[in-house]
Coordinates of N, CA and C in Angstrom, one line a residue:
X1 N -15.8 5.9 21.1 CA -15.1 4.8 20.4 C -14.9 3.6 21.3
X2 N -15.0 2.2 21.0 CA -14.6 1.3 21.7 C -13.5 1.1 22.0
X3 N -12.8 0.4 23.1 CA -11.3 -0.1 23.2 C -11.1 -1.2 22.0
X4 N -9.8 -1.2 21.9 CA -9.5 -2.4 21.0 C -10.0 -3.7 21.4
X5 N -9.9 -4.2 22.7 CA -10.3 -5.4 23.0 C -11.9 -5.7 22.8
X6 N -12.4 -4.6 22.9 CA -13.9 -4.8 22.6 C -14.4 -5.0 21.2
X7 N -13.6 -4.4 20.4 CA -13.7 -4.5 18.7 C -13.3 -6.0 18.6
X8 N -12.1 -6.5 19.1 CA -11.8 -7.7 19.0 C -12.8 -8.8 19.3
X9 N -13.3 -8.5 20.4 CA -14.3 -9.5 21.1 C -15.5 -9.4 20.0
X10 N -15.8 -8.5 19.4 CA -16.7 -8.5 18.3 C -16.5 -9.4 17.2
X11 N -15.3 -9.1 16.6 CA -14.5 -9.8 15.5 C -14.5 -11.4 15.8
X12 N -14.2 -11.8 17.2 CA -14.1 -13.1 17.4 C -15.4 -13.7 17.6
X13 N -16.6 -13.0 18.1 CA -17.6 -13.6 17.9 C -18.2 -13.8 16.6
X14 N -17.9 -12.9 15.7 CA -18.4 -13.1 14.4 C -17.6 -14.2 13.6
X15 N -16.6 -14.6 13.8 CA -15.5 -15.5 13.1 C -15.4 -16.7 14.0
X16 N -15.7 -16.7 15.3 CA -15.9 -18.2 16.0 C -14.5 -18.2 16.8
X17 N -13.6 -17.7 16.4 CA -12.4 -18.1 17.5 C -11.3 -16.7 17.2
X18 N -10.5 -16.6 18.1 CA -9.4 -15.7 18.0 C -8.3 -15.9 16.9
X19 N -8.2 -17.4 16.7 CA -7.5 -17.7 15.5 C -8.0 -17.5 14.1
X20 N -9.1 -17.6 14.0 CA -10.0 -17.1 12.8 C -9.9 -15.9 12.5
X21 N -9.7 -14.9 13.5 CA -9.4 -13.4 13.4 C -8.1 -12.9 12.7
X22 N -7.1 -13.6 13.8 CA -5.7 -13.1 13.8 C -4.8 -14.3 13.2
X23 N -5.3 -15.6 12.9 CA -4.2 -16.5 12.5 C -3.5 -16.1 11.3
X24 N -4.0 -15.4 10.3 CA -3.3 -15.3 9.1 C -2.9 -13.8 9.0
X25 N -3.0 -12.9 10.1 CA -2.3 -11.5 10.0 C -1.2 -11.4 9.5
X26 N -0.8 -10.5 8.5 CA 0.7 -10.4 8.2 C 1.4 -9.9 9.3
X27 N 2.8 -10.4 9.4 CA 3.8 -9.8 10.4 C 4.5 -8.4 9.7
X28 N 4.4 -7.3 10.1 CA 5.3 -6.3 9.4 C 6.6 -6.7 9.7
X29 N 7.4 -6.1 8.6 CA 8.8 -6.2 8.7 C 9.4 -5.1 9.3
X30 N 10.6 -5.4 9.7 CA 11.5 -4.2 10.5 C 11.8 -3.0 9.5
X31 N 12.4 -2.0 10.0 CA 12.8 -0.8 9.3 C 14.0 -1.3 8.3
X32 N 14.8 -2.0 9.0 CA 16.1 -2.4 8.2 C 15.7 -3.3 7.1
X33 N 14.7 -4.3 7.2 CA 14.2 -5.3 6.3 C 13.7 -4.7 5.2
X34 N 12.8 -3.6 5.5 CA 12.2 -2.8 4.5 C 13.1 -2.2 3.7
X35 N 14.3 -1.6 4.6 CA 15.4 -0.8 3.7 C 16.2 -1.8 2.6
X36 N 16.2 -3.0 3.1 CA 17.0 -3.8 2.3 C 16.1 -4.4 0.9
X37 N 14.7 -4.0 0.5 CA 14.2 -4.4 -0.6 C 14.6 -3.5 -1.6
X38 N 15.0 -4.2 -2.6 CA 15.8 -3.3 -3.7 C 14.7 -2.5 -4.5
X39 N 15.4 -1.4 -4.9 CA 14.6 -0.3 -5.7 C 13.8 -0.9 -6.7
X40 N 14.2 -1.9 -7.3 CA 13.4 -2.6 -8.6 C 12.2 -3.1 -8.2
X41 N 12.1 -3.7 -6.9 CA 11.1 -4.4 -6.4 C 9.8 -3.4 -5.9
X42 N 10.4 -2.1 -5.5 CA 9.3 -0.9 -5.3 C 8.8 -0.9 -6.6
X43 N 9.6 -0.6 -7.7 CA 8.8 -0.1 -8.9 C 7.8 -1.4 -9.4
X44 N 8.4 -2.5 -9.2 CA 7.4 -3.6 -9.5 C 6.3 -3.6 -8.8
X45 N 6.4 -3.4 -7.4 CA 5.1 -3.3 -6.5 C 4.1 -2.2 -7.0
X46 N 4.7 -1.0 -7.3 CA 4.0 0.1 -7.8 C 3.3 -0.2 -9.1
X47 N 4.0 -0.8 -9.9 CA 3.3 -1.3 -11.4 C 2.3 -2.0 -11.1
X48 N 2.4 -3.1 -10.5 CA 1.5 -4.1 -10.1 C 0.0 -3.5 -9.5
X49 N 0.2 -2.7 -8.7 CA -0.9 -2.0 -8.1 C -1.6 -0.9 -9.3
X50 N -0.9 -0.2 -9.8 CA -1.2 0.6 -11.1 C -1.8 -0.3 -12.2
X51 N -1.4 -1.2 -12.5 CA -1.9 -2.1 -13.6 C -3.3 -2.6 -13.1
X52 N -3.3 -2.9 -11.8 CA -4.6 -3.7 -11.3 C -5.7 -2.7 -10.8
X53 N -5.4 -1.6 -11.0 CA -6.5 -0.7 -10.8 C -7.7 -0.3 -11.8
X54 N -8.7 -0.9 -11.6 CA -10.0 -0.7 -12.5 C -9.8 -2.1 -13.3
X55 N -9.3 -3.2 -13.1 CA -9.4 -4.2 -13.8 C -9.1 -5.5 -12.8
X56 N -9.4 -6.6 -13.5 CA -9.2 -7.8 -12.4 C -7.9 -8.0 -12.0
X57 N -7.6 -8.3 -10.8 CA -6.2 -8.7 -10.3 C -5.8 -9.8 -10.8
X58 N -6.7 -10.8 -11.3 CA -6.2 -12.1 -11.9 C -5.6 -11.9 -13.5
X59 N -6.1 -10.7 -14.1 CA -5.6 -10.5 -15.4 C -4.3 -10.0 -15.2
X60 N -4.0 -9.2 -14.1 CA -2.4 -8.8 -14.1 C -1.7 -9.9 -13.6
X61 N -2.0 -10.9 -12.7 CA -1.3 -11.9 -12.3 C -1.0 -12.8 -13.4
X62 N -1.8 -13.0 -14.4 CA -1.5 -14.0 -15.4 C -0.7 -13.4 -16.4
X63 N -0.5 -12.1 -16.4 CA 0.4 -11.6 -17.5 C 1.6 -11.3 -16.6
X64 N 1.7 -11.3 -15.4 CA 3.0 -10.8 -14.7 C 4.2 -11.0 -15.2
X65 N 4.6 -12.6 -15.5 CA 5.9 -12.7 -15.9 C 6.2 -12.1 -17.2
X66 N 5.1 -11.7 -18.0 CA 5.6 -11.0 -19.5 C 5.8 -9.6 -19.0
X67 N 5.0 -9.0 -18.2 CA 5.1 -7.6 -18.0 C 6.6 -7.5 -17.1
X68 N 7.0 -8.2 -16.3 CA 8.5 -8.2 -15.8 C 9.4 -8.0 -17.0
X69 N 9.2 -9.2 -18.0 CA 10.2 -9.2 -19.0 C 10.1 -8.0 -19.9
X70 N 8.8 -7.3 -20.2 CA 8.7 -6.0 -20.9 C 9.2 -4.9 -20.4
X71 N 9.4 -4.9 -19.1 CA 10.0 -3.7 -18.4 C 11.4 -4.1 -18.0
X72 N 12.0 -5.0 -18.4 CA 13.4 -5.3 -18.1 C 13.7 -5.3 -16.5
X73 N 12.9 -6.3 -16.2 CA 12.7 -6.6 -14.3 C 12.8 -5.3 -13.6
X74 N 12.1 -4.2 -14.3 CA 11.8 -3.0 -13.5 C 13.0 -2.2 -13.2
X75 N 14.2 -2.4 -13.8 CA 15.2 -1.7 -13.6 C 15.0 -0.2 -13.5
X76 N 15.3 0.5 -12.5 CA 14.8 1.9 -12.4 C 15.5 2.9 -13.1
X77 N 16.8 2.5 -13.6 CA 17.5 3.5 -14.6 C 16.9 3.4 -15.8
X78 N 16.8 2.1 -16.1 CA 16.1 2.0 -17.7 C 14.6 2.7 -17.7
X79 N 14.0 2.4 -16.7 CA 12.4 2.7 -16.8 C 12.5 4.3 -16.6
X80 N 13.4 4.8 -15.9 CA 13.4 6.3 -15.7 C 13.6 7.0 -17.1
X81 N 14.6 6.5 -17.9 CA 15.0 7.1 -18.9 C 14.4 6.3 -20.3
X82 N 13.1 6.1 -20.1 CA 12.3 5.5 -21.1 C 12.2 6.3 -22.4
X83 N 12.6 5.9 -23.5 CA 12.5 6.5 -24.7 C 11.3 6.6 -25.1
X84 N 10.8 7.4 -26.2 CA 9.4 7.6 -26.8 C 9.0 6.1 -27.5
X85 N 10.2 5.6 -28.4 CA 10.1 4.4 -29.0 C 9.9 3.4 -28.2
X86 N 10.4 3.2 -26.9 CA 9.9 2.1 -26.0 C 8.6 2.4 -25.6
X87 N 8.3 3.5 -25.1 CA 7.0 3.9 -24.8 C 6.0 3.3 -25.7
X88 N 6.4 3.7 -26.8 CA 5.4 3.1 -28.1 C 5.2 1.9 -28.3
X89 N 6.4 1.1 -28.2 CA 6.6 -0.2 -28.3 C 5.7 -1.0 -27.1
X90 N 6.0 -0.4 -26.0 CA 4.9 -1.2 -25.0 C 3.5 -1.0 -25.0
X91 N 3.0 0.1 -25.8 CA 1.6 0.5 -26.3 C 1.0 -0.6 -27.1
X92 N 2.2 -1.4 -27.9 CA 1.5 -2.3 -28.7 C 2.0 -3.6 -28.3
X93 N 2.6 -3.9 -26.9 CA 3.1 -5.1 -26.5 C 2.0 -5.8 -25.9
X94 N 1.6 -6.9 -26.2 CA 0.5 -7.8 -25.7 C 0.9 -8.4 -24.2
X95 N 2.3 -8.3 -23.9 CA 2.5 -8.9 -22.7 C 2.1 -8.1 -21.5
X96 N 1.9 -6.7 -21.8 CA 1.7 -5.9 -20.6 C 0.0 -5.2 -20.8
X97 N -0.3 -4.4 -19.9 CA -1.6 -3.7 -19.9 C -1.5 -2.7 -20.8
X98 N -1.9 -2.5 -21.8 CA -1.7 -1.5 -22.9 C -2.2 -0.1 -22.5
X99 N -2.0 0.4 -21.4 CA -2.7 1.7 -21.1 C -1.5 2.9 -21.1
X100 N -1.7 4.0 -21.9 CA -0.3 4.9 -21.9 C -0.4 5.7 -20.7
X101 N -1.4 6.1 -20.0 CA -1.3 6.7 -18.6 C -0.6 5.9 -17.6
X102 N -1.0 4.4 -17.6 CA -0.4 3.6 -16.6 C 1.2 3.3 -17.0
X103 N 1.4 3.2 -18.2 CA 3.0 3.0 -18.5 C 3.7 4.2 -18.4
X104 N 3.0 5.4 -18.4 CA 3.9 6.7 -18.1 C 4.0 6.6 -16.4
X105 N 3.0 6.3 -15.9 CA 3.3 6.4 -14.4 C 4.3 5.6 -13.7
X106 N 4.4 4.4 -14.6 CA 5.5 3.6 -14.2 C 6.9 4.3 -14.5
X107 N 7.1 4.8 -15.7 CA 8.4 5.7 -16.0 C 8.6 6.9 -14.8
X108 N 7.3 7.6 -14.6 CA 7.5 8.6 -13.5 C 7.8 8.2 -12.2
X109 N 7.4 7.1 -12.0 CA 7.7 6.4 -10.5 C 9.2 6.0 -10.4
X110 N 9.6 5.5 -11.6 CA 11.1 5.2 -11.5 C 11.7 6.4 -11.4
X111 N 11.6 7.5 -11.9 CA 12.2 8.9 -11.7 C 12.0 9.1 -9.9
X112 N 11.0 9.0 -9.6 CA 10.5 9.3 -8.1 C 11.5 8.4 -7.1
X113 N 11.5 7.0 -7.5 CA 12.2 6.2 -6.6 C 13.7 6.5 -6.8
X114 N 14.2 6.8 -7.9 CA 15.7 7.2 -8.0 C 16.0 8.5 -7.3
X115 N 15.1 9.5 -7.3 CA 15.6 10.6 -6.6 C 15.5 10.5 -5.0
X116 N 14.4 9.5 -4.8 CA 14.4 9.3 -3.2 C 15.7 8.5 -2.8
X117 N 16.0 7.5 -3.6 CA 17.3 6.8 -3.3 C 18.4 7.6 -3.1
X118 N 18.4 8.6 -4.1 CA 19.7 9.5 -4.2 C 19.9 10.3 -2.9
X119 N 18.6 10.6 -2.3 CA 18.6 11.3 -1.1 C 18.6 10.6 0.3
X120 N 18.2 9.3 0.1 CA 18.1 8.5 1.4 C 18.7 7.2 1.5
X121 N 19.5 7.0 0.4 CA 20.2 5.7 0.2 C 19.6 4.6 -0.4
X122 N 18.2 4.6 -0.4 CA 17.5 3.6 -1.1 C 16.0 4.1 -0.8
X123 N 14.9 3.7 -1.6 CA 13.7 4.0 -1.4 C 13.3 3.3 -0.3
X124 N 13.7 2.1 -0.1 CA 13.1 1.4 1.2 C 13.6 1.9 2.5
X125 N 14.7 2.6 2.6 CA 15.3 3.3 3.8 C 14.2 4.4 4.0
X126 N 13.9 5.0 3.1 CA 13.0 6.2 3.3 C 11.6 5.9 4.0
X127 N 11.3 4.6 3.3 CA 9.8 4.1 3.8 C 10.0 3.5 5.1
X128 N 11.0 2.5 5.4 CA 11.2 1.9 6.5 C 11.5 2.8 7.7
X129 N 11.9 3.8 7.6 CA 12.3 4.9 8.7 C 11.1 5.8 9.0
X130 N 10.2 5.8 8.0 CA 8.8 6.6 8.4 C 8.2 6.1 9.5
X131 N 7.9 7.2 10.5 CA 7.2 6.8 11.7 C 6.0 6.4 11.7
X132 N 5.4 5.3 12.4 CA 4.1 4.8 12.4 C 3.1 5.9 12.9
X133 N 3.6 6.8 13.6 CA 2.7 7.9 14.2 C 2.4 9.0 13.0
X134 N 3.1 8.7 11.8 CA 2.7 9.6 10.8 C 2.4 8.5 9.4
X135 N 1.5 7.7 9.5 CA 1.3 6.7 8.6 C 0.5 7.6 7.5
X136 N -0.3 8.4 7.9 CA -1.0 9.2 6.9 C -0.2 10.2 6.1
X137 N 1.2 10.7 6.7 CA 2.0 11.4 6.0 C 2.7 10.8 5.0
X138 N 3.0 9.3 5.2 CA 3.4 8.5 4.2 C 2.7 8.2 3.0
X139 N 1.5 7.8 3.4 CA 0.4 7.8 2.4 C 0.3 9.1 1.6
X140 N 0.3 10.3 2.0 CA 0.2 11.5 1.4 C 1.5 12.0 0.7
X141 N 2.6 11.4 1.0 CA 3.9 11.5 0.2 C 3.9 10.8 -0.9
X142 N 3.4 9.5 -0.9 CA 3.3 8.7 -2.2 C 2.3 9.4 -3.1
X143 N 1.2 9.7 -2.7 CA 0.3 10.4 -3.5 C 0.7 11.5 -4.2
X144 N 1.5 12.5 -3.5 CA 1.9 13.9 -4.0 C 3.2 13.7 -4.9
X145 N 3.9 12.9 -4.5 CA 5.4 12.8 -5.1 C 5.4 11.3 -6.1
X146 N 4.5 10.5 -6.2 CA 4.5 9.4 -6.9 C 3.4 9.6 -8.2
X147 N 3.3 8.9 -8.9 CA 2.2 8.9 -9.9 C 1.1 7.8 -9.6
X148 N -0.1 8.3 -9.6 CA -1.2 7.1 -9.5 C -1.0 6.2 -8.4
X149 N -0.6 6.9 -7.3 CA -0.4 6.2 -6.1 C -1.3 6.4 -4.9
X150 N -2.3 7.2 -5.3 CA -3.2 7.8 -4.4 C -4.2 6.5 -4.2
X151 N -5.2 7.1 -3.3 CA -6.4 6.0 -2.8 C -5.7 4.9 -2.1
X152 N -6.1 3.7 -2.3 CA -5.6 2.6 -1.6 C -4.5 2.0 -2.4
X153 N -4.1 2.4 -3.4 CA -3.0 1.9 -4.2 C -1.9 2.1 -3.5
X154 N -1.5 3.1 -2.9 CA -0.2 3.6 -1.9 C -0.2 2.3 -0.7
X155 N -1.5 2.3 -0.3 CA -1.5 1.6 1.0 C -1.3 0.0 0.8
X156 N -1.8 -0.5 -0.3 CA -1.8 -1.7 -0.7 C -0.3 -2.0 -1.1
X157 N 0.4 -0.9 -1.8 CA 2.0 -1.3 -2.0 C 2.7 -1.5 -0.7
X158 N 2.3 -0.6 0.3 CA 3.2 -0.6 1.5 C 2.8 -1.9 2.3
X159 N 1.4 -2.3 2.4 CA 1.1 -3.6 3.0 C 2.0 -4.9 2.2
X160 N 2.0 -4.7 0.8 CA 2.8 -5.9 0.2 C 4.2 -5.9 0.5
X161 N 4.8 -4.8 0.8 CA 6.2 -4.6 1.2 C 6.5 -4.9 2.4
X162 N 5.4 -5.0 3.4 CA 5.6 -5.3 4.7 C 5.8 -4.3 5.7
X163 N 5.4 -2.9 5.4 CA 5.4 -1.6 6.1 C 4.0 -1.8 6.9
X164 N 4.3 -1.7 8.2 CA 3.3 -1.6 9.2 C 2.2 -0.4 8.7
X165 N 1.0 -0.6 8.7 CA 0.0 0.5 8.3 C -1.5 -0.2 8.2
X166 N -2.3 0.8 7.9 CA -3.6 0.3 7.9 C -4.3 0.4 6.5
X167 N -5.1 -0.4 6.2 CA -6.0 -0.5 4.7 C -7.2 0.1 5.0
X168 N -7.6 0.9 4.3 CA -9.2 1.6 4.5 C -10.0 0.9 3.6
X169 N -10.1 -0.4 3.8 CA -11.1 -1.2 2.8 C -12.6 -0.9 3.3
X170 N -13.5 -1.3 2.6 CA -14.8 -1.0 2.9 C -15.3 -1.4 4.5
X171 N -14.8 -2.6 4.7 CA -15.1 -3.1 6.0 C -14.3 -2.2 7.3
X172 N -13.4 -2.0 7.1 CA -12.4 -1.0 7.8 C -13.0 0.4 8.2
X173 N -13.5 1.0 7.0 CA -14.3 2.3 6.9 C -15.4 2.0 7.7
X174 N -16.3 1.2 7.5 CA -17.5 0.8 8.3 C -17.3 0.6 9.7
X175 N -16.4 -0.1 10.2 CA -16.0 0.0 11.5 C -15.7 1.4 12.3
X176 N -15.0 2.2 11.5 CA -14.5 3.4 11.8 C -15.8 4.3 11.9
X177 N -16.8 4.2 11.0 CA -17.7 4.7 11.0 C -18.7 4.5 12.4
X178 N -18.7 3.1 12.5 CA -19.6 2.6 13.8 C -19.0 3.2 15.1
X179 N -17.7 3.5 15.1 CA -16.8 4.0 16.3 C -17.0 5.4 16.4
X180 N -17.4 6.3 15.3 CA -17.7 7.5 15.5 C -16.3 8.3 15.1
X181 N -15.5 7.6 14.6 CA -14.2 8.2 14.1 C -14.3 9.1 12.8
X182 N -15.0 8.5 12.0 CA -15.2 9.3 10.7 C -16.9 9.2 10.4
X183 N -17.3 9.9 9.4 CA -18.6 9.7 9.0 C -18.7 9.0 7.6
X184 N -17.7 9.1 7.1 CA -17.6 8.5 5.7 C -16.1 8.5 5.2
X185 N -15.9 7.5 4.2 CA -14.5 7.3 3.8 C -13.8 8.5 3.6
X186 N -12.7 8.8 4.5 CA -12.0 10.1 4.1 C -11.2 10.3 2.8
X187 N -11.6 11.3 2.4 CA -10.8 11.7 0.9 C -9.8 12.8 0.8
X188 N -9.2 13.2 2.1 CA -8.0 14.3 2.1 C -7.1 13.7 3.4
X189 N -6.1 14.4 3.2 CA -5.2 14.3 4.4 C -5.9 14.7 5.9
X190 N -6.6 15.9 5.9 CA -7.4 16.4 6.8 C -8.4 15.3 7.7
X191 N -9.0 14.8 6.5 CA -9.8 13.9 7.1 C -9.4 12.6 7.5
X192 N -8.1 12.4 7.2 CA -7.3 11.1 7.7 C -7.0 11.3 9.0
X193 N -6.8 12.4 9.5 CA -6.2 12.8 11.1 C -6.9 12.0 12.0
X194 N -8.1 12.0 12.1 CA -8.8 11.2 13.2 C -8.7 9.8 13.0
X195 N -8.3 9.3 11.7 CA -8.2 7.8 11.6 C -6.8 7.4 12.3
X196 N -5.9 8.5 11.9 CA -4.4 8.3 12.5 C -4.4 8.1 14.0
X197 N -5.4 9.0 14.6 CA -5.4 9.2 16.0 C -6.1 7.9 16.6
X198 N -7.1 7.3 15.9 CA -7.8 6.1 16.5 C -6.6 5.1 16.5
X199 N -6.0 4.9 15.3 CA -5.0 3.9 15.3 C -3.9 4.0 16.2
X200 N -3.4 5.2 16.4 CA -2.5 5.4 17.5 C -3.0 5.1 18.8
X201 N -4.2 5.4 19.2 CA -4.7 5.0 20.7 C -4.9 3.3 20.6
X202 N -5.5 2.8 19.6 CA -5.6 1.4 19.8 C -4.2 0.6 19.7
X203 N -3.2 1.2 19.2 CA -2.0 0.7 19.3 C -1.5 0.8 20.6
X204 N -1.6 1.9 21.3 CA -1.2 2.2 22.6 C -1.8 1.4 23.8
X205 N -3.0 1.1 23.6 CA -3.9 0.2 24.5 C -3.5 -1.2 24.2
X206 N -3.2 -1.7 23.1 CA -3.0 -3.0 23.0 C -1.7 -3.5 22.7
X207 N -0.7 -2.7 22.3 CA 0.4 -3.1 21.9 C 0.6 -3.8 20.4
X208 N -0.6 -3.8 19.7 CA -0.7 -4.6 18.5 C -0.1 -3.7 17.4
X209 N 0.2 -4.1 16.3 CA 0.6 -3.4 15.1 C -0.6 -2.6 14.5
X210 N -0.5 -1.9 13.6 CA -1.6 -1.0 12.8 C -2.1 -2.3 11.7
X211 N -1.2 -2.9 11.3 CA -1.5 -4.1 10.4 C -2.6 -5.1 11.1
X212 N -2.1 -5.5 12.5 CA -3.1 -6.4 13.2 C -4.4 -5.6 13.3
X213 N -4.4 -4.5 13.9 CA -5.6 -3.8 14.2 C -6.6 -3.4 13.2
X214 N -6.0 -3.4 11.8 CA -6.6 -3.1 10.5 C -7.5 -4.3 10.4
X215 N -6.9 -5.5 10.5 CA -7.4 -7.0 10.3 C -8.5 -6.9 11.2
X216 N -8.5 -6.6 12.4 CA -9.3 -6.9 13.4 C -10.5 -6.1 13.1
X217 N -10.2 -4.8 12.8 CA -11.5 -3.8 12.4 C -12.3 -4.5 11.3
X218 N -11.6 -4.9 10.2 CA -12.3 -5.5 9.1 C -13.0 -6.7 9.3
X219 N -12.6 -7.6 10.3 CA -13.4 -8.9 10.5 C -14.3 -8.6 11.7
X220 N -14.4 -7.5 12.1 CA -15.5 -7.2 13.1 C -16.8 -6.6 12.4
X221 N -16.6 -6.6 10.9 CA -17.6 -6.3 10.0 C -18.0 -7.5 9.1
X222 N -17.0 -8.0 8.3 CA -17.0 -8.6 7.3 C -16.6 -10.3 7.6

C-alpha cells in the first residue's frame, strides 16, 4: 500500500496541479456544528438520498420544494406519526416521488431520528460525537437502525451534513483495489475493516481528513 503522499502525487500528475485535486474538497464540520443541525434537516437529508436512489438526481432536485411542502418541512413528530390517510395521499401526490417503500422509509426514519434524539439530545449530537476511527460503525448503525440507508446512501447523507468520512465511489474502490486494501467493493462490515484501517493509516501519515483522503483517492483514478 502506497503512502498518502505517493497517491496524492499520482492524483496531481493526472489533474495537473495540487489545486485541481484539493481546491474544492469539502471541509468537514466540527462535532458541535453537526450537533447543531436540526433533526428535521437530518430527515430531509435522508429523504433526499432515498428518493434519489435509482433515479436521476435532477428529477429529485426539481421536485424538492414540493417534496418539502408535502412532508411539512420534514417535521419529525408529524412524519413519525404519519397516518394511513396521509400515506395514501402522498402516494397520489404529484409533488413527491410516489413510491410506497420510499415514503414508508421516511416515516420509519423519523421514528429512528426521534428515538436517537431522545437518547442523545439530538440526532446530530450522536453523529457528531461518533469517532472517526469507527466510521464504518457509523455507516453500519445507519444501515441497521435506519430505513434504506445502506450502500452509499448513508455515506452521502453524512458527507452532505459535513461529517468527516469516506465515500466508496467507483474511483475510490478502484484505488483501494490498486493498493491491495480490498479486492472488490466491500459488501459487509467485515469487508469494510481493511478500508477503515487504510484510511486510519493515511490520516495518521498526512494529518488530512478522511474527506480529503477520499477525494485524493478518487482523483488518482478518475
